[in-house]
PDB file of N, CA and C in Angstrom:
ATOM      1  N   MET J   1      63.545  34.182 139.664  1.00  0.00           N
ATOM      2  CA  MET J   1      62.773  33.883 140.841  1.00  0.00           C
ATOM      3  C   MET J   1      63.270  32.543 141.389  1.00  0.00           C
ATOM      4  N   ASP J   2      63.462  32.469 142.673  1.00  0.00           N
ATOM      5  CA  ASP J   2      63.906  31.198 143.235  1.00  0.00           C
ATOM      6  C   ASP J   2      62.704  30.308 143.546  1.00  0.00           C
ATOM      7  N   VAL J   3      62.956  29.092 143.952  1.00  0.00           N
ATOM      8  CA  VAL J   3      61.892  28.117 144.201  1.00  0.00           C
ATOM      9  C   VAL J   3      60.924  28.625 145.265  1.00  0.00           C
ATOM     10  N   GLY J   4      61.462  29.181 146.331  1.00  0.00           N
ATOM     11  CA  GLY J   4      60.608  29.691 147.406  1.00  0.00           C
ATOM     12  C   GLY J   4      59.679  30.794 146.938  1.00  0.00           C
ATOM     13  N   GLN J   5      60.209  31.717 146.158  1.00  0.00           N
ATOM     14  CA  GLN J   5      59.373  32.799 145.626  1.00  0.00           C
ATOM     15  C   GLN J   5      58.306  32.250 144.690  1.00  0.00           C
ATOM     16  N   ALA J   6      58.670  31.277 143.875  1.00  0.00           N
ATOM     17  CA  ALA J   6      57.703  30.670 142.955  1.00  0.00           C
ATOM     18  C   ALA J   6      56.587  29.979 143.729  1.00  0.00           C
ATOM     19  N   ILE J   7      56.941  29.293 144.793  1.00  0.00           N
ATOM     20  CA  ILE J   7      55.939  28.603 145.607  1.00  0.00           C
ATOM     21  C   ILE J   7      55.012  29.623 146.270  1.00  0.00           C
ATOM     22  N   LYS J   8      55.582  30.684 146.793  1.00  0.00           N
ATOM     23  CA  LYS J   8      54.763  31.728 147.416  1.00  0.00           C
ATOM     24  C   LYS J   8      53.833  32.363 146.388  1.00  0.00           C
ATOM     25  N   THR J   9      54.342  32.645 145.189  1.00  0.00           N
ATOM     26  CA  THR J   9      53.523  33.233 144.128  1.00  0.00           C
ATOM     27  C   THR J   9      52.366  32.307 143.771  1.00  0.00           C
ATOM     28  N   LEU J  10      52.657  31.031 143.602  1.00  0.00           N
ATOM     29  CA  LEU J  10      51.604  30.053 143.296  1.00  0.00           C
ATOM     30  C   LEU J  10      50.572  29.993 144.410  1.00  0.00           C
ATOM     31  N   ARG J  11      51.042  29.941 145.626  1.00  0.00           N
ATOM     32  CA  ARG J  11      50.136  29.846 146.778  1.00  0.00           C
ATOM     33  C   ARG J  11      49.205  31.053 146.823  1.00  0.00           C
ATOM     34  N   MET J  12      49.775  32.232 146.650  1.00  0.00           N
ATOM     35  CA  MET J  12      48.971  33.445 146.719  1.00  0.00           C
ATOM     36  C   MET J  12      48.011  33.557 145.533  1.00  0.00           C
ATOM     37  N   LYS J  13      48.465  33.164 144.340  1.00  0.00           N
ATOM     38  CA  LYS J  13      47.590  33.189 143.162  1.00  0.00           C
ATOM     39  C   LYS J  13      46.389  32.281 143.354  1.00  0.00           C
ATOM     40  N   GLN J  14      46.592  31.204 144.095  1.00  0.00           N
ATOM     41  CA  GLN J  14      45.497  30.258 144.329  1.00  0.00           C
ATOM     42  C   GLN J  14      44.697  30.595 145.592  1.00  0.00           C
ATOM     43  N   GLY J  15      45.048  31.724 146.213  1.00  0.00           N
ATOM     44  CA  GLY J  15      44.306  32.169 147.394  1.00  0.00           C
ATOM     45  C   GLY J  15      44.440  31.235 148.577  1.00  0.00           C
ATOM     46  N   MET J  16      45.612  30.639 148.704  1.00  0.00           N
ATOM     47  CA  MET J  16      45.848  29.634 149.732  1.00  0.00           C
ATOM     48  C   MET J  16      46.748  30.224 150.826  1.00  0.00           C
ATOM     49  N   SER J  17      46.429  29.951 152.054  1.00  0.00           N
ATOM     50  CA  SER J  17      47.295  30.371 153.161  1.00  0.00           C
ATOM     51  C   SER J  17      48.445  29.375 153.306  1.00  0.00           C
ATOM     52  N   GLN J  18      49.463  29.775 154.065  1.00  0.00           N
ATOM     53  CA  GLN J  18      50.555  28.843 154.339  1.00  0.00           C
ATOM     54  C   GLN J  18      50.025  27.635 155.096  1.00  0.00           C
ATOM     55  N   ALA J  19      49.073  27.863 155.987  1.00  0.00           N
ATOM     56  CA  ALA J  19      48.505  26.755 156.769  1.00  0.00           C
ATOM     57  C   ALA J  19      47.783  25.760 155.864  1.00  0.00           C
ATOM     58  N   ALA J  20      47.017  26.280 154.906  1.00  0.00           N
ATOM     59  CA  ALA J  20      46.288  25.394 153.990  1.00  0.00           C
ATOM     60  C   ALA J  20      47.246  24.592 153.121  1.00  0.00           C
ATOM     61  N   LEU J  21      48.289  25.259 152.626  1.00  0.00           N
ATOM     62  CA  LEU J  21      49.279  24.565 151.807  1.00  0.00           C
ATOM     63  C   LEU J  21      49.995  23.503 152.636  1.00  0.00           C
ATOM     64  N   ALA J  22      50.382  23.866 153.845  1.00  0.00           N
ATOM     65  CA  ALA J  22      51.064  22.911 154.722  1.00  0.00           C
ATOM     66  C   ALA J  22      50.199  21.678 154.964  1.00  0.00           C
ATOM     67  N   GLU J  23      48.921  21.897 155.203  1.00  0.00           N
ATOM     68  CA  GLU J  23      48.020  20.772 155.446  1.00  0.00           C
ATOM     69  C   GLU J  23      47.898  19.882 154.212  1.00  0.00           C
ATOM     70  N   LYS J  24      47.765  20.487 153.037  1.00  0.00           N
ATOM     71  CA  LYS J  24      47.641  19.707 151.799  1.00  0.00           C
ATOM     72  C   LYS J  24      48.883  18.867 151.523  1.00  0.00           C
ATOM     73  N   CYS J  25      50.041  19.355 151.972  1.00  0.00           N
ATOM     74  CA  CYS J  25      51.311  18.684 151.682  1.00  0.00           C
ATOM     75  C   CYS J  25      51.829  17.839 152.833  1.00  0.00           C
ATOM     76  N   GLY J  26      51.136  17.856 153.950  1.00  0.00           N
ATOM     77  CA  GLY J  26      51.610  17.107 155.111  1.00  0.00           C
ATOM     78  C   GLY J  26      52.870  17.715 155.702  1.00  0.00           C
ATOM     79  N   MET J  27      52.921  19.042 155.683  1.00  0.00           N
ATOM     80  CA  MET J  27      54.093  19.760 156.200  1.00  0.00           C
ATOM     81  C   MET J  27      53.656  20.646 157.364  1.00  0.00           C
ATOM     82  N   SER J  28      54.640  21.214 158.036  1.00  0.00           N
ATOM     83  CA  SER J  28      54.330  22.217 159.050  1.00  0.00           C
ATOM     84  C   SER J  28      54.260  23.590 158.377  1.00  0.00           C
ATOM     85  N   ILE J  29      53.571  24.509 159.021  1.00  0.00           N
ATOM     86  CA  ILE J  29      53.518  25.883 158.511  1.00  0.00           C
ATOM     87  C   ILE J  29      54.922  26.456 158.491  1.00  0.00           C
ATOM     88  N   ASN J  30      55.698  26.148 159.508  1.00  0.00           N
ATOM     89  CA  ASN J  30      57.078  26.626 159.573  1.00  0.00           C
ATOM     90  C   ASN J  30      57.884  26.101 158.388  1.00  0.00           C
ATOM     91  N   GLY J  31      57.656  24.856 157.999  1.00  0.00           N
ATOM     92  CA  GLY J  31      58.358  24.279 156.855  1.00  0.00           C
ATOM     93  C   GLY J  31      58.047  25.027 155.576  1.00  0.00           C
ATOM     94  N   VAL J  32      56.772  25.356 155.361  1.00  0.00           N
ATOM     95  CA  VAL J  32      56.375  26.130 154.186  1.00  0.00           C
ATOM     96  C   VAL J  32      57.043  27.498 154.227  1.00  0.00           C
ATOM     97  N   SER J  33      57.018  28.131 155.386  1.00  0.00           N
ATOM     98  CA  SER J  33      57.623  29.455 155.538  1.00  0.00           C
ATOM     99  C   SER J  33      59.124  29.425 155.244  1.00  0.00           C
ATOM    100  N   LEU J  34      59.818  28.415 155.741  1.00  0.00           N
ATOM    101  CA  LEU J  34      61.259  28.308 155.505  1.00  0.00           C
ATOM    102  C   LEU J  34      61.572  28.148 154.022  1.00  0.00           C
ATOM    103  N   ILE J  35      60.741  27.402 153.307  1.00  0.00           N
ATOM    104  CA  ILE J  35      60.936  27.227 151.865  1.00  0.00           C
ATOM    105  C   ILE J  35      60.662  28.539 151.141  1.00  0.00           C
ATOM    106  N   GLU J  36      59.542  29.181 151.476  1.00  0.00           N
ATOM    107  CA  GLU J  36      59.173  30.424 150.790  1.00  0.00           C
ATOM    108  C   GLU J  36      60.191  31.540 151.004  1.00  0.00           C
ATOM    109  N   THR J  37      60.827  31.564 152.160  1.00  0.00           N
ATOM    110  CA  THR J  37      61.816  32.614 152.439  1.00  0.00           C
ATOM    111  C   THR J  37      63.216  32.241 151.977  1.00  0.00           C
ATOM    112  N   GLY J  38      63.357  31.051 151.412  1.00  0.00           N
ATOM    113  CA  GLY J  38      64.659  30.637 150.901  1.00  0.00           C
ATOM    114  C   GLY J  38      65.621  30.131 151.955  1.00  0.00           C
ATOM    115  N   LYS J  39      65.129  29.884 153.148  1.00  0.00           N
ATOM    116  CA  LYS J  39      65.989  29.390 154.223  1.00  0.00           C
ATOM    117  C   LYS J  39      66.164  27.877 154.175  1.00  0.00           C
ATOM    118  N   ARG J  40      65.280  27.222 153.407  1.00  0.00           N
ATOM    119  CA  ARG J  40      65.383  25.781 153.226  1.00  0.00           C
ATOM    120  C   ARG J  40      65.002  25.456 151.776  1.00  0.00           C
ATOM    121  N   PHE J  41      65.784  24.586 151.158  1.00  0.00           N
ATOM    122  CA  PHE J  41      65.464  24.151 149.801  1.00  0.00           C
ATOM    123  C   PHE J  41      64.681  22.851 149.905  1.00  0.00           C
ATOM    124  N   PRO J  42      63.535  22.764 149.233  1.00  0.00           N
ATOM    125  CA  PRO J  42      62.714  21.563 149.378  1.00  0.00           C
ATOM    126  C   PRO J  42      63.317  20.358 148.666  1.00  0.00           C
ATOM    127  N   PRO J  43      63.291  19.197 149.315  1.00  0.00           N
ATOM    128  CA  PRO J  43      63.731  17.973 148.627  1.00  0.00           C
ATOM    129  C   PRO J  43      62.723  17.607 147.541  1.00  0.00           C
ATOM    130  N   LYS J  44      63.129  16.720 146.675  1.00  0.00           N
ATOM    131  CA  LYS J  44      62.292  16.328 145.526  1.00  0.00           C
ATOM    132  C   LYS J  44      60.913  15.852 145.965  1.00  0.00           C
ATOM    133  N   SER J  45      60.845  15.073 147.022  1.00  0.00           N
ATOM    134  CA  SER J  45      59.546  14.566 147.482  1.00  0.00           C
ATOM    135  C   SER J  45      58.615  15.705 147.907  1.00  0.00           C
ATOM    136  N   THR J  46      59.173  16.740 148.490  1.00  0.00           N
ATOM    137  CA  THR J  46      58.370  17.899 148.894  1.00  0.00           C
ATOM    138  C   THR J  46      57.918  18.683 147.672  1.00  0.00           C
ATOM    139  N   VAL J  47      58.808  18.844 146.694  1.00  0.00           N
ATOM    140  CA  VAL J  47      58.439  19.526 145.448  1.00  0.00           C
ATOM    141  C   VAL J  47      57.277  18.783 144.796  1.00  0.00           C
ATOM    142  N   GLU J  48      57.329  17.472 144.788  1.00  0.00           N
ATOM    143  CA  GLU J  48      56.249  16.672 144.212  1.00  0.00           C
ATOM    144  C   GLU J  48      54.932  16.930 144.933  1.00  0.00           C
ATOM    145  N   ARG J  49      54.964  16.942 146.261  1.00  0.00           N
ATOM    146  CA  ARG J  49      53.742  17.189 147.041  1.00  0.00           C
ATOM    147  C   ARG J  49      53.226  18.606 146.828  1.00  0.00           C
ATOM    148  N   LEU J  50      54.134  19.576 146.754  1.00  0.00           N
ATOM    149  CA  LEU J  50      53.720  20.966 146.523  1.00  0.00           C
ATOM    150  C   LEU J  50      53.045  21.110 145.165  1.00  0.00           C
ATOM    151  N   CYS J  51      53.629  20.516 144.147  1.00  0.00           N
ATOM    152  CA  CYS J  51      53.053  20.606 142.804  1.00  0.00           C
ATOM    153  C   CYS J  51      51.701  19.906 142.747  1.00  0.00           C
ATOM    154  N   GLN J  52      51.563  18.793 143.448  1.00  0.00           N
ATOM    155  CA  GLN J  52      50.262  18.121 143.518  1.00  0.00           C
ATOM    156  C   GLN J  52      49.234  19.028 144.198  1.00  0.00           C
ATOM    157  N   ALA J  53      49.647  19.699 145.257  1.00  0.00           N
ATOM    158  CA  ALA J  53      48.740  20.604 145.973  1.00  0.00           C
ATOM    159  C   ALA J  53      48.292  21.756 145.078  1.00  0.00           C
ATOM    160  N   PHE J  54      49.182  22.228 144.229  1.00  0.00           N
ATOM    161  CA  PHE J  54      48.857  23.326 143.318  1.00  0.00           C
ATOM    162  C   PHE J  54      48.146  22.837 142.054  1.00  0.00           C
ATOM    163  N   GLY J  55      48.220  21.537 141.798  1.00  0.00           N
ATOM    164  CA  GLY J  55      47.617  20.984 140.592  1.00  0.00           C
ATOM    165  C   GLY J  55      48.384  21.334 139.331  1.00  0.00           C
ATOM    166  N   ILE J  56      49.716  21.357 139.459  1.00  0.00           N
ATOM    167  CA  ILE J  56      50.564  21.699 138.311  1.00  0.00           C
ATOM    168  C   ILE J  56      51.648  20.645 138.135  1.00  0.00           C
ATOM    169  N   PRO J  57      52.181  20.500 136.922  1.00  0.00           N
ATOM    170  CA  PRO J  57      53.336  19.623 136.726  1.00  0.00           C
ATOM    171  C   PRO J  57      54.588  20.263 137.349  1.00  0.00           C
ATOM    172  N   GLN J  58      55.521  19.434 137.745  1.00  0.00           N
ATOM    173  CA  GLN J  58      56.769  19.946 138.324  1.00  0.00           C
ATOM    174  C   GLN J  58      57.509  20.860 137.354  1.00  0.00           C
ATOM    175  N   SER J  59      57.356  20.601 136.069  1.00  0.00           N
ATOM    176  CA  SER J  59      58.057  21.420 135.076  1.00  0.00           C
ATOM    177  C   SER J  59      57.613  22.879 135.145  1.00  0.00           C
ATOM    178  N   TYR J  60      56.361  23.157 135.512  1.00  0.00           N
ATOM    179  CA  TYR J  60      55.901  24.542 135.653  1.00  0.00           C
ATOM    180  C   TYR J  60      56.685  25.249 136.755  1.00  0.00           C
ATOM    181  N   LEU J  61      56.860  24.557 137.862  1.00  0.00           N
ATOM    182  CA  LEU J  61      57.592  25.155 138.980  1.00  0.00           C
ATOM    183  C   LEU J  61      59.051  25.388 138.602  1.00  0.00           C
ATOM    184  N   MET J  62      59.644  24.432 137.931  1.00  0.00           N
ATOM    185  CA  MET J  62      61.040  24.583 137.524  1.00  0.00           C
ATOM    186  C   MET J  62      61.200  25.731 136.520  1.00  0.00           C
ATOM    187  N   LEU J  63      60.237  25.887 135.626  1.00  0.00           N
ATOM    188  CA  LEU J  63      60.268  26.982 134.659  1.00  0.00           C
ATOM    189  C   LEU J  63      60.294  28.328 135.383  1.00  0.00           C
ATOM    190  N   ALA J  64      59.541  28.425 136.457  1.00  0.00           N
ATOM    191  CA  ALA J  64      59.467  29.681 137.205  1.00  0.00           C
ATOM    192  C   ALA J  64      60.787  30.045 137.864  1.00  0.00           C
ATOM    193  N   THR J  65      61.634  29.058 138.070  1.00  0.00           N
ATOM    194  CA  THR J  65      62.885  29.319 138.795  1.00  0.00           C
ATOM    195  C   THR J  65      64.054  29.699 137.887  1.00  0.00           C
ATOM    196  N   ILE J  66      63.886  29.549 136.576  1.00  0.00           N
ATOM    197  CA  ILE J  66      64.973  29.877 135.649  1.00  0.00           C
ATOM    198  C   ILE J  66      65.044  31.384 135.463  1.00  0.00           C
ATOM    199  N   GLU J  67      66.219  31.924 135.635  1.00  0.00           N
ATOM    200  CA  GLU J  67      66.438  33.354 135.435  1.00  0.00           C
ATOM    201  C   GLU J  67      67.393  33.547 134.267  1.00  0.00           C
ATOM    202  N   GLU J  68      67.340  34.712 133.689  1.00  0.00           N
ATOM    203  CA  GLU J  68      68.185  35.006 132.531  1.00  0.00           C
ATOM    204  C   GLU J  68      69.661  34.786 132.834  1.00  0.00           C
ATOM    205  N   SER J  69      70.081  35.105 134.031  1.00  0.00           N
ATOM    206  CA  SER J  69      71.498  34.951 134.387  1.00  0.00           C
ATOM    207  C   SER J  69      71.924  33.476 134.431  1.00  0.00           C
ATOM    208  N   ASP J  70      70.960  32.560 134.481  1.00  0.00           N
ATOM    209  CA  ASP J  70      71.264  31.127 134.467  1.00  0.00           C
ATOM    210  C   ASP J  70      71.583  30.618 133.063  1.00  0.00           C
ATOM    211  N   ILE J  71      71.268  31.417 132.063  1.00  0.00           N
ATOM    212  CA  ILE J  71      71.379  31.016 130.662  1.00  0.00           C
ATOM    213  C   ILE J  71      72.685  31.556 130.079  1.00  0.00           C
ATOM    214  N   PRO J  72      73.397  30.747 129.285  1.00  0.00           N
ATOM    215  CA  PRO J  72      74.601  31.264 128.620  1.00  0.00           C
ATOM    216  C   PRO J  72      74.238  32.505 127.791  1.00  0.00           C
ATOM    217  N   GLU J  73      75.128  33.469 127.807  1.00  0.00           N
ATOM    218  CA  GLU J  73      74.851  34.754 127.165  1.00  0.00           C
ATOM    219  C   GLU J  73      74.404  34.619 125.714  1.00  0.00           C
ATOM    220  N   GLU J  74      75.014  33.689 124.981  1.00  0.00           N
ATOM    221  CA  GLU J  74      74.678  33.536 123.563  1.00  0.00           C
ATOM    222  C   GLU J  74      73.272  32.954 123.341  1.00  0.00           C
ATOM    223  N   LYS J  75      72.637  32.458 124.415  1.00  0.00           N
ATOM    224  CA  LYS J  75      71.296  31.870 124.267  1.00  0.00           C
ATOM    225  C   LYS J  75      70.220  32.703 124.959  1.00  0.00           C
ATOM    226  N   ARG J  76      70.595  33.858 125.468  1.00  0.00           N
ATOM    227  CA  ARG J  76      69.635  34.673 126.210  1.00  0.00           C
ATOM    228  C   ARG J  76      68.552  35.276 125.330  1.00  0.00           C
ATOM    229  N   VAL J  77      68.848  35.504 124.074  1.00  0.00           N
ATOM    230  CA  VAL J  77      67.827  36.023 123.167  1.00  0.00           C
ATOM    231  C   VAL J  77      66.692  35.009 123.058  1.00  0.00           C
ATOM    232  N   LEU J  78      67.047  33.757 122.927  1.00  0.00           N
ATOM    233  CA  LEU J  78      66.054  32.693 122.855  1.00  0.00           C
ATOM    234  C   LEU J  78      65.269  32.602 124.167  1.00  0.00           C
ATOM    235  N   TYR J  79      65.960  32.711 125.278  1.00  0.00           N
ATOM    236  CA  TYR J  79      65.308  32.701 126.589  1.00  0.00           C
ATOM    237  C   TYR J  79      64.265  33.813 126.662  1.00  0.00           C
ATOM    238  N   ARG J  80      64.666  35.020 126.304  1.00  0.00           N
ATOM    239  CA  ARG J  80      63.748  36.154 126.364  1.00  0.00           C
ATOM    240  C   ARG J  80      62.539  35.952 125.452  1.00  0.00           C
ATOM    241  N   ALA J  81      62.764  35.334 124.314  1.00  0.00           N
ATOM    242  CA  ALA J  81      61.684  35.131 123.350  1.00  0.00           C
ATOM    243  C   ALA J  81      60.715  34.026 123.776  1.00  0.00           C
ATOM    244  N   LEU J  82      61.217  33.013 124.465  1.00  0.00           N
ATOM    245  CA  LEU J  82      60.379  31.859 124.791  1.00  0.00           C
ATOM    246  C   LEU J  82      59.971  31.763 126.259  1.00  0.00           C
ATOM    247  N   VAL J  83      60.925  31.784 127.133  1.00  0.00           N
ATOM    248  CA  VAL J  83      60.647  31.483 128.534  1.00  0.00           C
ATOM    249  C   VAL J  83      59.910  32.617 129.234  1.00  0.00           C
ATOM    250  N   GLU J  84      60.373  33.845 129.078  1.00  0.00           N
ATOM    251  CA  GLU J  84      59.739  34.946 129.795  1.00  0.00           C
ATOM    252  C   GLU J  84      58.260  35.117 129.427  1.00  0.00           C
ATOM    253  N   PRO J  85      57.894  35.122 128.134  1.00  0.00           N
ATOM    254  CA  PRO J  85      56.460  35.250 127.812  1.00  0.00           C
ATOM    255  C   PRO J  85      55.630  34.073 128.331  1.00  0.00           C
ATOM    256  N   LEU J  86      56.180  32.869 128.269  1.00  0.00           N
ATOM    257  CA  LEU J  86      55.462  31.697 128.758  1.00  0.00           C
ATOM    258  C   LEU J  86      55.246  31.799 130.263  1.00  0.00           C
ATOM    259  N   ARG J  87      56.273  32.182 130.978  1.00  0.00           N
ATOM    260  CA  ARG J  87      56.157  32.331 132.432  1.00  0.00           C
ATOM    261  C   ARG J  87      55.126  33.411 132.757  1.00  0.00           C
ATOM    262  N   ASP J  88      55.173  34.529 132.041  1.00  0.00           N
ATOM    263  CA  ASP J  88      54.212  35.598 132.285  1.00  0.00           C
ATOM    264  C   ASP J  88      52.781  35.137 132.024  1.00  0.00           C
ATOM    265  N   GLU J  89      52.583  34.372 130.957  1.00  0.00           N
ATOM    266  CA  GLU J  89      51.245  33.870 130.632  1.00  0.00           C
ATOM    267  C   GLU J  89      50.747  32.914 131.712  1.00  0.00           C
ATOM    268  N   LEU J  90      51.619  32.035 132.181  1.00  0.00           N
ATOM    269  CA  LEU J  90      51.219  31.103 133.234  1.00  0.00           C
ATOM    270  C   LEU J  90      50.892  31.830 134.527  1.00  0.00           C
ATOM    271  N   LEU J  91      51.649  32.884 134.838  1.00  0.00           N
ATOM    272  CA  LEU J  91      51.375  33.678 136.028  1.00  0.00           C
ATOM    273  C   LEU J  91      50.015  34.367 135.919  1.00  0.00           C
ATOM    274  N   GLU J  92      49.734  34.941 134.768  1.00  0.00           N
ATOM    275  CA  GLU J  92      48.465  35.626 134.548  1.00  0.00           C
ATOM    276  C   GLU J  92      47.297  34.654 134.633  1.00  0.00           C
ATOM    277  N   ALA J  93      47.496  33.452 134.154  1.00  0.00           N
ATOM    278  CA  ALA J  93      46.431  32.443 134.188  1.00  0.00           C
ATOM    279  C   ALA J  93      46.268  31.836 135.578  1.00  0.00           C
ATOM    280  N   GLY J  94      47.182  32.195 136.499  1.00  0.00           N
ATOM    281  CA  GLY J  94      47.119  31.662 137.843  1.00  0.00           C
ATOM    282  C   GLY J  94      47.665  30.270 137.973  1.00  0.00           C
ATOM    283  N   GLU J  95      48.346  29.798 136.922  1.00  0.00           N
ATOM    284  CA  GLU J  95      48.902  28.449 136.958  1.00  0.00           C
ATOM    285  C   GLU J  95      50.329  28.428 137.464  1.00  0.00           C
ATOM    286  N   LEU J  96      50.934  29.582 137.537  1.00  0.00           N
ATOM    287  CA  LEU J  96      52.325  29.625 137.989  1.00  0.00           C
ATOM    288  C   LEU J  96      52.533  30.839 138.850  1.00  0.00           C
TER     289      LEU J  96
END
C-alpha cells in the first residue's frame, strides 16, 4: 500500500471526510486528494500533521506503506510473519 492509500484508509476508518482532514492539517481538500491518489507525495511536515490529525505515531503510517516486494527475498518470511499480521491488527483496530 502506498502512502496515499494508507492515508485514505486511515481517514475512512476514522469516519473523516477529506474536508475534515484538510481542515485539521491546515491543507486544502485538493491537497489531501492529490496525496490520496498518489499524484503528490507529502513532505515530512505534512506527514507529521496528518499523523497528528489521526492520533497515530508516524511509524504506524510508514508500516502501512511497506510491501513484500520492498523486502529482500531472503527476509520475506520474516516480513510475512511479523509485519502483515501487525498491519492487519492495526487496520482492524482502526488505528491504521
